[in-house]
Coordinates of C-alpha atoms and ligand atoms in Angstrom, one line a residue:
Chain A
X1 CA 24.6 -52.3 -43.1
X2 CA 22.0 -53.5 -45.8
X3 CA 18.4 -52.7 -45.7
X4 CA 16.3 -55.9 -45.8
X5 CA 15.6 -56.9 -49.4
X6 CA 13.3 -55.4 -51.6
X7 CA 12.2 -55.0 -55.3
X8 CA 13.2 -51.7 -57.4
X9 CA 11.6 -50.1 -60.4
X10 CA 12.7 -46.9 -61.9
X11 CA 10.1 -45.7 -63.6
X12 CA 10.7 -43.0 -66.4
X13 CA 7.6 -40.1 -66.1
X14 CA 5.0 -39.5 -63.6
X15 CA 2.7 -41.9 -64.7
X16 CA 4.5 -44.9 -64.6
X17 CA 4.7 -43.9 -61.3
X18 CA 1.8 -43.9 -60.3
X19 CA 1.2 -47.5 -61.9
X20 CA 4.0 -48.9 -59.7
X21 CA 2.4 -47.8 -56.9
X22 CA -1.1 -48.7 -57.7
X23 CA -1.5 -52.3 -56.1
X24 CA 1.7 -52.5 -54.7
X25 CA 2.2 -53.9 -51.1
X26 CA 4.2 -51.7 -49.1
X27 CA 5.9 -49.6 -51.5
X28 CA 8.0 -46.0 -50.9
X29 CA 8.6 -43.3 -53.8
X30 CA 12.4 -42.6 -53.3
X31 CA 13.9 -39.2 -54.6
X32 CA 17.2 -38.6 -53.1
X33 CA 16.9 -41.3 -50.7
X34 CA 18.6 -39.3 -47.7
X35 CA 16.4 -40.0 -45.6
X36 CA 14.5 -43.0 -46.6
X37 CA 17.6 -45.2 -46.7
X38 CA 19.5 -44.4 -43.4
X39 CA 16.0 -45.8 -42.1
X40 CA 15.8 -48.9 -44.7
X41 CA 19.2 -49.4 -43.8
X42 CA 18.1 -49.1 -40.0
X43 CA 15.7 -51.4 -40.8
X44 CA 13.5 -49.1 -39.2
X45 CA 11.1 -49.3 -42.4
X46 CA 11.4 -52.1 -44.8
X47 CA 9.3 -51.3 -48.0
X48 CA 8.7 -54.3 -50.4
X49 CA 9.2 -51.9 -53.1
X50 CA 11.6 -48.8 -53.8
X51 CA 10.0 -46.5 -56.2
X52 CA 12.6 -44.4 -57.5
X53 CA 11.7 -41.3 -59.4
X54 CA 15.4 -40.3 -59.3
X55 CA 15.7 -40.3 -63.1
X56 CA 12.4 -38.8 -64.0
X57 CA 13.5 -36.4 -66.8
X58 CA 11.8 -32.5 -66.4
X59 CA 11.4 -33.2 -62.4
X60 CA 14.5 -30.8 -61.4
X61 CA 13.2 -27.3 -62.3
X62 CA 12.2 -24.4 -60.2
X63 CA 10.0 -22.2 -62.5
X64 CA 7.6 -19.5 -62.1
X65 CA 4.0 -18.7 -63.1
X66 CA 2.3 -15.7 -62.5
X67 CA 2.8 -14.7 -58.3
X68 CA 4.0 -18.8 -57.8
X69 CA 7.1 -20.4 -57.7
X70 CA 7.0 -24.6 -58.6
X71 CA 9.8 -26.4 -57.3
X72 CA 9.7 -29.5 -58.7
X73 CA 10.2 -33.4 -57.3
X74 CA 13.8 -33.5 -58.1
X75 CA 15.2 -29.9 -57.2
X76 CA 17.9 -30.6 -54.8
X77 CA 18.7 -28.5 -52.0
X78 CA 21.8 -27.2 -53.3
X79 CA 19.5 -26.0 -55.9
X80 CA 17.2 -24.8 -54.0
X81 CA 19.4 -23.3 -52.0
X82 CA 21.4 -21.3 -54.8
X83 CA 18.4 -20.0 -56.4
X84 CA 17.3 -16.1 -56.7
X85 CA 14.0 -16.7 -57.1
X86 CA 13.3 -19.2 -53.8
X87 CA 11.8 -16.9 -51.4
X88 CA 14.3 -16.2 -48.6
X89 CA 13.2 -18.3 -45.9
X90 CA 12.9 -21.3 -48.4
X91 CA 16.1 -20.7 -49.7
X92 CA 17.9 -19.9 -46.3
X93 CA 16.6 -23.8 -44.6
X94 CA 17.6 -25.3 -47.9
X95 CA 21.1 -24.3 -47.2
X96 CA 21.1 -25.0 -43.5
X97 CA 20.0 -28.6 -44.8
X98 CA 22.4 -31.6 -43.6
X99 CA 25.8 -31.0 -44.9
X100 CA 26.9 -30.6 -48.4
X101 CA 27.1 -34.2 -49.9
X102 CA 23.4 -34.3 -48.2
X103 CA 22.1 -31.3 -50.1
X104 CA 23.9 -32.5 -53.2
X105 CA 21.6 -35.4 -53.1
X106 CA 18.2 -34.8 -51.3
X107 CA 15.6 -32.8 -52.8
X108 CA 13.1 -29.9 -51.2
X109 CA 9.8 -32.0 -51.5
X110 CA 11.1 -34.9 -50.2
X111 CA 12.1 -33.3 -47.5
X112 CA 8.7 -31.9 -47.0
X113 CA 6.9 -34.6 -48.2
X114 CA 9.5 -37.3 -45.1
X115 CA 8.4 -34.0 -43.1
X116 CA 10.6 -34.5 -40.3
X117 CA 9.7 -32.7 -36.9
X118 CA 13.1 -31.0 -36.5
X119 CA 13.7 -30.0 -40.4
X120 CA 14.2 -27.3 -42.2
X121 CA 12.4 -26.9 -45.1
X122 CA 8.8 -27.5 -44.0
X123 CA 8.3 -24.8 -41.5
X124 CA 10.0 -22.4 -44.4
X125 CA 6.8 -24.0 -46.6
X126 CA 4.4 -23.8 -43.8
X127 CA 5.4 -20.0 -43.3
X128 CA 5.3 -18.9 -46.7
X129 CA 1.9 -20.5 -47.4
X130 CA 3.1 -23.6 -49.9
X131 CA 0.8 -26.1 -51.4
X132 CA 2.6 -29.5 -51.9
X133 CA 1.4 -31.1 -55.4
X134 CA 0.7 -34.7 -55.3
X135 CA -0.5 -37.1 -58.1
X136 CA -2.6 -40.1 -57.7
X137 CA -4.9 -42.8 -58.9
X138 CA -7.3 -40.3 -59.1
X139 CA -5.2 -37.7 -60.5
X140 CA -3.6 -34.5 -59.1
X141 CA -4.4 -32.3 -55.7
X142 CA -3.0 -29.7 -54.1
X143 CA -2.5 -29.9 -50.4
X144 CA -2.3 -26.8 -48.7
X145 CA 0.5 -27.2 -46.3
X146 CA -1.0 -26.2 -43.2
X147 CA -3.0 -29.3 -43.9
X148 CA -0.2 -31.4 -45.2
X149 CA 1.9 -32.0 -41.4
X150 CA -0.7 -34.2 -39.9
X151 CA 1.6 -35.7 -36.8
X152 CA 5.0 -36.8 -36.3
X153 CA 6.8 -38.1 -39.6
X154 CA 3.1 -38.1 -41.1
X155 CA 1.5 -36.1 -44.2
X156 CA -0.8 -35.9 -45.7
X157 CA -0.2 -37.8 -48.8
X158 CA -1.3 -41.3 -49.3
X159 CA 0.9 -44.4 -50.2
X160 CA -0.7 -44.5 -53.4
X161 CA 0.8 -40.9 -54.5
X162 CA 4.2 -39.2 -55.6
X163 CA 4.7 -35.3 -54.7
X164 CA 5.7 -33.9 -58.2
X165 CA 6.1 -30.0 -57.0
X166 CA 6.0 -27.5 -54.2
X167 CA 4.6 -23.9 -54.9
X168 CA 5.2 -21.1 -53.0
X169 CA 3.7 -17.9 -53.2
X170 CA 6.3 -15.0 -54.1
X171 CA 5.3 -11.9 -52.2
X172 CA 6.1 -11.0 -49.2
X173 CA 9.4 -11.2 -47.7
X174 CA 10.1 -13.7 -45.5
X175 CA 13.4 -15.5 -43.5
X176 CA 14.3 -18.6 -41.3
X177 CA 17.0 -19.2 -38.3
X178 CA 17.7 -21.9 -36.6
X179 CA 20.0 -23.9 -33.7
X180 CA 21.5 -26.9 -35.2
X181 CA 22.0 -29.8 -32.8
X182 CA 25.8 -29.6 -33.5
X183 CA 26.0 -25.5 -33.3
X184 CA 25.3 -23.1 -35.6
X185 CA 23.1 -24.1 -38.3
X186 CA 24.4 -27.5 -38.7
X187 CA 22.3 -30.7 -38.4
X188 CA 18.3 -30.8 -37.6
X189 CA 17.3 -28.1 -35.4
X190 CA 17.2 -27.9 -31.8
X191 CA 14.7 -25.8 -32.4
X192 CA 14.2 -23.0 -35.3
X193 CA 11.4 -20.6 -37.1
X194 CA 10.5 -19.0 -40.8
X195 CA 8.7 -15.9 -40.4
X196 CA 7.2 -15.0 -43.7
X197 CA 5.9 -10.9 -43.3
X198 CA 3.8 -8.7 -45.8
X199 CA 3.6 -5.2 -45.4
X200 CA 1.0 -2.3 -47.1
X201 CA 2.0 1.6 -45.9
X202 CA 4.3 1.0 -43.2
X203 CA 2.0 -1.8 -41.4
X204 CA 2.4 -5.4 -41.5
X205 CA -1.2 -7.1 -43.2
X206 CA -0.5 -10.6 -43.0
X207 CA 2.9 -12.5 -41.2
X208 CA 3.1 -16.5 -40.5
X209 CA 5.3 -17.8 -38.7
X210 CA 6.3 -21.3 -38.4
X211 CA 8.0 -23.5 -35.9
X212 CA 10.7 -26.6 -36.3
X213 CA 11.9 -28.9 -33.3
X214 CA 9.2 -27.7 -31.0
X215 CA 6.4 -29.8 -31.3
X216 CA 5.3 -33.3 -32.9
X217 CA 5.4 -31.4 -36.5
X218 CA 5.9 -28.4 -38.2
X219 CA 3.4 -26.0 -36.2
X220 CA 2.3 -22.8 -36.8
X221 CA 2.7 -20.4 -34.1
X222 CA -0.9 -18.4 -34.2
X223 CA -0.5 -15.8 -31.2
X224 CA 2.7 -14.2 -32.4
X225 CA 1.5 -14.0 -36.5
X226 CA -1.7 -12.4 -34.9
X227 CA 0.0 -10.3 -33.0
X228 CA 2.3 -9.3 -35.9
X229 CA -0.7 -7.8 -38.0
X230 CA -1.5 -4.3 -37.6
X231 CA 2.0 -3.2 -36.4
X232 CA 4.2 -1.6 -37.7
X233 CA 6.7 -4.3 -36.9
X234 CA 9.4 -2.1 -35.6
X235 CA 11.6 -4.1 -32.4
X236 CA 9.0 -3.7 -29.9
X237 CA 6.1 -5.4 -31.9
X238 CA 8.1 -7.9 -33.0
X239 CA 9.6 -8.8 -29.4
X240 CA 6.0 -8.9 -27.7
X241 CA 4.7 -10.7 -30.4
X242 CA 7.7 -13.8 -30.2
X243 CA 7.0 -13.8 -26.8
X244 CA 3.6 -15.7 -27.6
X245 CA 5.4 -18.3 -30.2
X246 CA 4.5 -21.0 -27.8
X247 CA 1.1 -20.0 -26.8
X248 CA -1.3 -22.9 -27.6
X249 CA 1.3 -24.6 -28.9
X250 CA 1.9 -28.7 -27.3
X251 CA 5.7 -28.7 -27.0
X252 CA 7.3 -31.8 -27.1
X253 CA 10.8 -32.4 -24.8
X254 CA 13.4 -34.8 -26.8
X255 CA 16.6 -35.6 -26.6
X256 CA 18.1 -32.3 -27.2
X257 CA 15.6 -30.0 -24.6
X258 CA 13.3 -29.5 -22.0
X259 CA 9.8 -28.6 -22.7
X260 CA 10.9 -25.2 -21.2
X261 CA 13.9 -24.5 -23.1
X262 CA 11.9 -25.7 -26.5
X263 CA 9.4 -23.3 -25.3
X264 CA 11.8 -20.5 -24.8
X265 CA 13.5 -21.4 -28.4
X266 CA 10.7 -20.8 -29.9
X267 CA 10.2 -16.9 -28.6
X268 CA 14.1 -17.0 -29.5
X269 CA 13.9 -18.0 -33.0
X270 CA 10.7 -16.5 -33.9
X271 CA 11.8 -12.8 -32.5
X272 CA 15.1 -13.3 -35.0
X273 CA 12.8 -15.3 -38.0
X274 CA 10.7 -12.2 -37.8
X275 CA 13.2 -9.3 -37.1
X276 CA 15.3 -10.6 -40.4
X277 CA 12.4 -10.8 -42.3
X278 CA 11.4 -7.5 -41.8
X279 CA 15.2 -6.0 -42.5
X280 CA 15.5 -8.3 -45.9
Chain B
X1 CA 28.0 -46.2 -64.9
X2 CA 30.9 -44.3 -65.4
X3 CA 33.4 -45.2 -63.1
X4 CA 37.1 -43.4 -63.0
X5 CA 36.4 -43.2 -67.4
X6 CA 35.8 -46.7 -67.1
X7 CA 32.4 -48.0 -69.0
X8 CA 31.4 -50.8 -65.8
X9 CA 28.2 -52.6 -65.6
X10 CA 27.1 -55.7 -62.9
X11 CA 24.0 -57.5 -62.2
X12 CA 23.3 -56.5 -58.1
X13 CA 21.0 -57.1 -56.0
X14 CA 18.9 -53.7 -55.8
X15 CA 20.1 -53.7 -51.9
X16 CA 23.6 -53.2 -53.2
X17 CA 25.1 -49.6 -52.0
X18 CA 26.9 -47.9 -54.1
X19 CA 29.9 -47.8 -52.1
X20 CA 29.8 -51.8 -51.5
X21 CA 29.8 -52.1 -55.0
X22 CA 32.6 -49.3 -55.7
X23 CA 35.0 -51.8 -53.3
X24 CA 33.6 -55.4 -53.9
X25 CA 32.7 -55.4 -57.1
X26 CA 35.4 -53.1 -59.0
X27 CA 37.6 -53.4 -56.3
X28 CA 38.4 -50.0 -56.0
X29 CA 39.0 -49.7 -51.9
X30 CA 40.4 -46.5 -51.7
X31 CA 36.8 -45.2 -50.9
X32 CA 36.3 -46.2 -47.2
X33 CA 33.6 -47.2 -45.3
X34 CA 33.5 -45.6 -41.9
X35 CA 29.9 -45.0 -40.0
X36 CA 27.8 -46.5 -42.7
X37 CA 25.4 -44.0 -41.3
X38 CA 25.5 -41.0 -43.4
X39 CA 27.1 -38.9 -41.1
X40 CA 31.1 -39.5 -41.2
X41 CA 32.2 -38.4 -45.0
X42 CA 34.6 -41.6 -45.5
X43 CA 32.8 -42.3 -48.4
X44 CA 32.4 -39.6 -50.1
X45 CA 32.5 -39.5 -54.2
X46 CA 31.8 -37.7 -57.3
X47 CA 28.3 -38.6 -58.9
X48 CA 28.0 -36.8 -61.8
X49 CA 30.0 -33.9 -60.9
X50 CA 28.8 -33.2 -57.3
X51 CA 29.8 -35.0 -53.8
X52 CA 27.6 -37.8 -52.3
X53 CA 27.9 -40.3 -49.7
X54 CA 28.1 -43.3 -51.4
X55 CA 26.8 -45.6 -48.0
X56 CA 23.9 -43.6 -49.3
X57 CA 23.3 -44.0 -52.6
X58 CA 21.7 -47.4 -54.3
X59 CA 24.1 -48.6 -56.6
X60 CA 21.2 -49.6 -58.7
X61 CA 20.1 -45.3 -58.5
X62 CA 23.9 -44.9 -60.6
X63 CA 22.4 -46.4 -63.2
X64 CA 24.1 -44.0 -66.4
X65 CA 25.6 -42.0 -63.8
X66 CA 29.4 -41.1 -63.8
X67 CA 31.5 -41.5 -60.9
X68 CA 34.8 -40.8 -59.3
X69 CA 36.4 -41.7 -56.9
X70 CA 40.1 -41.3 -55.1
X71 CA 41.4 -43.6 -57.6
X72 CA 40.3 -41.6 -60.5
X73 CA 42.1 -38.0 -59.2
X74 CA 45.6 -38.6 -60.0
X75 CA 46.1 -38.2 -64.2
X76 CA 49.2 -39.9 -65.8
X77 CA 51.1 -40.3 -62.3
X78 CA 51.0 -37.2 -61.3
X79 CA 48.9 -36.4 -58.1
X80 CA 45.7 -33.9 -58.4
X81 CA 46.6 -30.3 -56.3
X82 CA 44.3 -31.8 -53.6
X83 CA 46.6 -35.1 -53.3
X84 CA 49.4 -33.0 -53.7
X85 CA 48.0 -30.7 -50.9
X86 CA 47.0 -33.1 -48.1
X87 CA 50.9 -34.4 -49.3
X88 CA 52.4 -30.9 -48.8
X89 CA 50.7 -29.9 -45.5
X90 CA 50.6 -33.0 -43.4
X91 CA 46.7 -33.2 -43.8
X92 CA 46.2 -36.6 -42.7
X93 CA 47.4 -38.9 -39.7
X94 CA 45.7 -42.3 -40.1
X95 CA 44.6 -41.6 -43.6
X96 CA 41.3 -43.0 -42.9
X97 CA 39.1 -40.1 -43.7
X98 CA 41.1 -38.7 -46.3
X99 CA 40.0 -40.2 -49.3
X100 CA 36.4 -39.2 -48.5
X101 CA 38.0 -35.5 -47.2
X102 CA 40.0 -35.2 -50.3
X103 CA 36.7 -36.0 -52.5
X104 CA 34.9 -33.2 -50.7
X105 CA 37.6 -31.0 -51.0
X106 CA 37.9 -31.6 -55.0
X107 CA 34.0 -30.4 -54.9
X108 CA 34.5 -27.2 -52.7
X109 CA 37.3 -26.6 -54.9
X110 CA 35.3 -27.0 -58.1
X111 CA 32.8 -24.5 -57.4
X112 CA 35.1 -22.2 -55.7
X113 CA 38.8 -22.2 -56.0
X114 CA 39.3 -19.7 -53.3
X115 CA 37.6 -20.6 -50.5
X116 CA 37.9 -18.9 -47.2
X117 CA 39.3 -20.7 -44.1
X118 CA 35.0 -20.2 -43.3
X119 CA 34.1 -21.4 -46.4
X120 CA 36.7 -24.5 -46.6
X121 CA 35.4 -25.5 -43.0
X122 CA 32.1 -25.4 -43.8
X123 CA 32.5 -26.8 -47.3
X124 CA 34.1 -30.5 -45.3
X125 CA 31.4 -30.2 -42.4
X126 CA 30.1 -33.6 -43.6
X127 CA 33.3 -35.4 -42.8
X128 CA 34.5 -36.5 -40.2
X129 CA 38.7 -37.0 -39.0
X130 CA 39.4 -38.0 -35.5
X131 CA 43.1 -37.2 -35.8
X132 CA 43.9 -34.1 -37.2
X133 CA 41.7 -31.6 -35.8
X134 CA 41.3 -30.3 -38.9
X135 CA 43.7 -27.6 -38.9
X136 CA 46.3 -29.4 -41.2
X137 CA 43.2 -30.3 -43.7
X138 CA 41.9 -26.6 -44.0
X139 CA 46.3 -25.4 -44.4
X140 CA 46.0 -28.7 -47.3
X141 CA 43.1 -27.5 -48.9
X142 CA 44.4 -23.7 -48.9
X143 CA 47.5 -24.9 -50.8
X144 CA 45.6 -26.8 -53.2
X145 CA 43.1 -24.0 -54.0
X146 CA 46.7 -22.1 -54.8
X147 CA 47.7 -24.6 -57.3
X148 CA 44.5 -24.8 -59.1
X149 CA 44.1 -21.0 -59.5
X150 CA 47.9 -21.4 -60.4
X151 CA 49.3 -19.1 -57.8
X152 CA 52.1 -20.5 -55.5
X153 CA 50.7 -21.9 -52.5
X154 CA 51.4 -19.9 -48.9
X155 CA 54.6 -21.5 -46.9
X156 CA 53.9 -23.7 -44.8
X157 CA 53.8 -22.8 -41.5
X158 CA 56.8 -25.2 -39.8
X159 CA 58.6 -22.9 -42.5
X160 CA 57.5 -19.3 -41.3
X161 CA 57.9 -19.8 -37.5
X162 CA 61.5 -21.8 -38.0
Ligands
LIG301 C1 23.7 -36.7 -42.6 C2 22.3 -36.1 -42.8 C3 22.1 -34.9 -42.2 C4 20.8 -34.3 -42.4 N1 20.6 -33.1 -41.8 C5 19.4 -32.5 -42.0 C6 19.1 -31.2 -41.4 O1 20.0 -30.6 -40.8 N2 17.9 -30.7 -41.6 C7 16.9 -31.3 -42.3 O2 15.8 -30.8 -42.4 N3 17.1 -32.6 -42.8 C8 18.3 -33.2 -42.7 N4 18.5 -34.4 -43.2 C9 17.4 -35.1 -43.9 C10 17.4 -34.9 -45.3 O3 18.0 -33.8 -45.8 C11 16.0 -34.8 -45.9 O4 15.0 -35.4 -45.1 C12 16.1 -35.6 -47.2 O5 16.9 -35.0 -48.1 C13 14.7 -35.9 -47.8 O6 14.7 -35.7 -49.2 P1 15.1 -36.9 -50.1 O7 14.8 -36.4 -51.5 O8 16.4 -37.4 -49.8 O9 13.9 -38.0 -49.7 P2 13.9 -39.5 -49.6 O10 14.9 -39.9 -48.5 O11 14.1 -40.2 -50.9 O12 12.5 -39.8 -49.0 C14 12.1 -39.4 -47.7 C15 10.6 -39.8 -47.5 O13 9.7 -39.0 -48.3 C16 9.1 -39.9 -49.3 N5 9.2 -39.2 -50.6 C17 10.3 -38.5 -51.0 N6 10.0 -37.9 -52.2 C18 8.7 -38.2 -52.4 C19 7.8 -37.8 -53.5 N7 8.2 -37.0 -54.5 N8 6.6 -38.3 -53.5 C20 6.1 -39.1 -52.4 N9 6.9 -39.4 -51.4 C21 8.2 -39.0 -51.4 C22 9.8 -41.2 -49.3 O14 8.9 -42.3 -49.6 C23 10.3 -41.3 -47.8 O15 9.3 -41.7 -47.0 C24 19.8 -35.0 -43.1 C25 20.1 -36.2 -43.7 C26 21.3 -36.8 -43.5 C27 21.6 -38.1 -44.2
LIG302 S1 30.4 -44.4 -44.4 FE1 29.2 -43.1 -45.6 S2 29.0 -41.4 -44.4 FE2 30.2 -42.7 -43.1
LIG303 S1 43.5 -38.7 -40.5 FE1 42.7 -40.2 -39.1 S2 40.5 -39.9 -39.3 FE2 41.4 -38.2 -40.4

């Protein structure tokens, strides 16, 4: 199986980068390539030109500065994954990622950036408040990514520009969970959650939480985060506030579920999202 | 690239997957081909140090990269632990997976020679055997973790229930 032909440039910084794309007909930034080439090789997209940042020196660091955490182009999962600092529920989808030769090779903002509606890591970067970090023609902008999923395998960055960094806020604590399509945490999720909580004096001040597998994109579930706030998020709260992880939220049936049961995942997952984040 | 501490170089067509070249153009077919989708492990090697699915990799993107593959595991005739272990406990039928299981379990290994029975299964969830149930690969990868710790490996287990 061969994707269909195509012309290659691996361009050494950020810059160059950019250059390749500028002009250039239909042209993809490849980082790891695990998902971009089971679909070339599907022939389900057939870019003219493979941009591939793979080699990029400086791109595969996770640093902090001040109350952020960068993780940059090139951080695989495994990385990811294996890191202390990563906020839990960041960490915790990174390792429920594919299998290992997968998270060996793909990277955290390309899986964000491909932004798959059954992943892992973009709900854990819509829960804990991430901005993804794109560069451009015009230069750099941070996308906020409750702005970045806009519908099904589409974000919010343009053809023209490669996503050099995440950032994620550190506070907080935060967690994800998930049902993998083969059991357990294995594969894409049937459906799964990242609750991200923050608590002052025994009461929870601010809580997201996001959803995976449930709708067209990586949604935010409103009515339980809202609910969340105020309490003291002991069992109770946490249980009548999953129960509204659906509400308002357009639930999409595939292969793997009814609109109901996707519905009813998402209480499910958000209710044990939440309760581990609150017990980290 | 780096292939097996051999210095090899071609001129490919970008298209070229690392795997097609591994077995056409070095002729090295001990790393198999089996779903060509990503999922099944067959062809599993060692790029730079860590396991990747070589259907899935542009040859082009191993550019300066060093690889292994089965063909590279044995040192001066004698068989790498992992080898010796799939050898040992029966962990293969058709043999078709195992070069791409014996990969993976060279990389579990590497970061953790003493897996759990959990830890081994989850450490070959990207690959695939349709004979073996698995049961003989975990016992395989057991002994060889033994070996490489340089313990004596447990009996096998035709010789504890005979
Ligand atoms: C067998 C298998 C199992 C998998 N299981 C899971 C799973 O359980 N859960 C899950 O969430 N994912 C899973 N995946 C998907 C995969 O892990 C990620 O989607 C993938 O790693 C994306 O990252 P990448 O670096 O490989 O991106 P690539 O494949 O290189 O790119 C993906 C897309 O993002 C774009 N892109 C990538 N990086 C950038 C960048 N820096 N700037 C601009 N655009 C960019 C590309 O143009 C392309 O459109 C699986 C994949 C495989 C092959
Ligand atoms: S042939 Fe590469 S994963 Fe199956
Ligand atoms: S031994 Fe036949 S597929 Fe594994």
């Amino acid at each position: 199986m061969f994707p269909r032909k195509f012309d290659y440039v691996a361009p050494s910084s950020l810059d160059e980068t950019v250059d390749a794309l500028k002009g250039a007909g239909f042209a993809k930034v490849m980082s790891g390539g695990m998902s971009l080439l089971p679909l070339m090789k599907l022939r389900l997209v057939s870019p003219e030109l493979v941009v591939d940042i793979g080699r990029i020196p400086g791109l595969d660091q996770i640093s902090e500065e001040g109350d952020m955490l960068t993780i940059g182009a090139l951080v695989r999962h495994y990385q990811t994954a294996g890191s202390e600092k990563v906020p839990a529920a960041l960490a915790a989808a990174a390792a429920y990622t594919g299998d290992v030769q997968v998270r060996n090779r793909g990277t955290t903002v390309g899986a964000v950036v491909h932004g798959d509606l059954a992943a892992d890591q973009p709900a854990a970067v819509l829960a804990l408040g991430g901005v993804i970090v794109v560069q451009g023609p015009n230069g750099v902008r941070e996308i906020p990514a409750t702005d970045f999923f806009v519908d099904t395998l589409t974000t919010a960055i343009e053809p023209d520009e490669v996503a050099t960094a995440i950032k994620v806020p550190k506070g907080g604590s935060s967690a994800y969970d998930k049902l993998g399509r083969r059991g357990g945490h294995t594969d894409y999720a049937v459906a799964g959650a990242a609750a991200w909580v923050k608590k002052d004096n025994g009461n929870i001040t601010e809580c997201r939480v996001a959803l995976t597998g449930v709708a067209g994109r990586p949604t935010l579930a409103e009515g339980t985060a809202e609910a969340m706030v105020g309490t003291d998020g002991s069992a109770g709260a946490i249980a009548e506030a999953a129960s509204k992880a659906a509400d308002g939220v357009s639930v999409l049936e595939d292969l793997y579920g009814s609109e109901e049961y996707k519905a009813h995942l998402a209480t499910v997952y958000a209710k044990r999202a939440l309760t581990l984040a609150l017990n980290e | 690239m780096t292939v097996n501490d051999r210095s090899v170089s071609g001129d490919i067509d970008p298209r070229t997957l690392l795997v097609h070249f591994i077995r056409e153009n070095l002729n090295l077919t001990g790393t198999h081909i089996g779903c060509e989708t990503s999922y099944c492990g067959a062809c599993t090697v060692m790029f730079d140090g860590r396991t990747v699915k070589s259907c899935t990799v542009l040859a082009v993107a191993a550019d300066g990269a060093t690889i292994t593959t089965i063909e590279g595991l044995a040192k001066n005739g004698q068989l790498h632990a992992v080898q010796e272990g799939f050898w040992e406990r029966h962990g293969l039928q058709c043999g078709f997976c195992t070069p791409g299981m014996i990969m993976a379990a060279v990389g579990l290994l590497e970061e953790n020679n003493n897996p759990s029975e959990d830890e081994i299964r989850h450490g070959i969830e990207g690959n695939l055997c349709r004979c073996t149930g698995y049961h003989n690969i975990v016992k395989a990868i057991e002994y060889a973790g033994a070996k490489l710790r340089g313990e004596e490996p447990p009996p096998a287990e035709w010789e504890v229930s005979a």
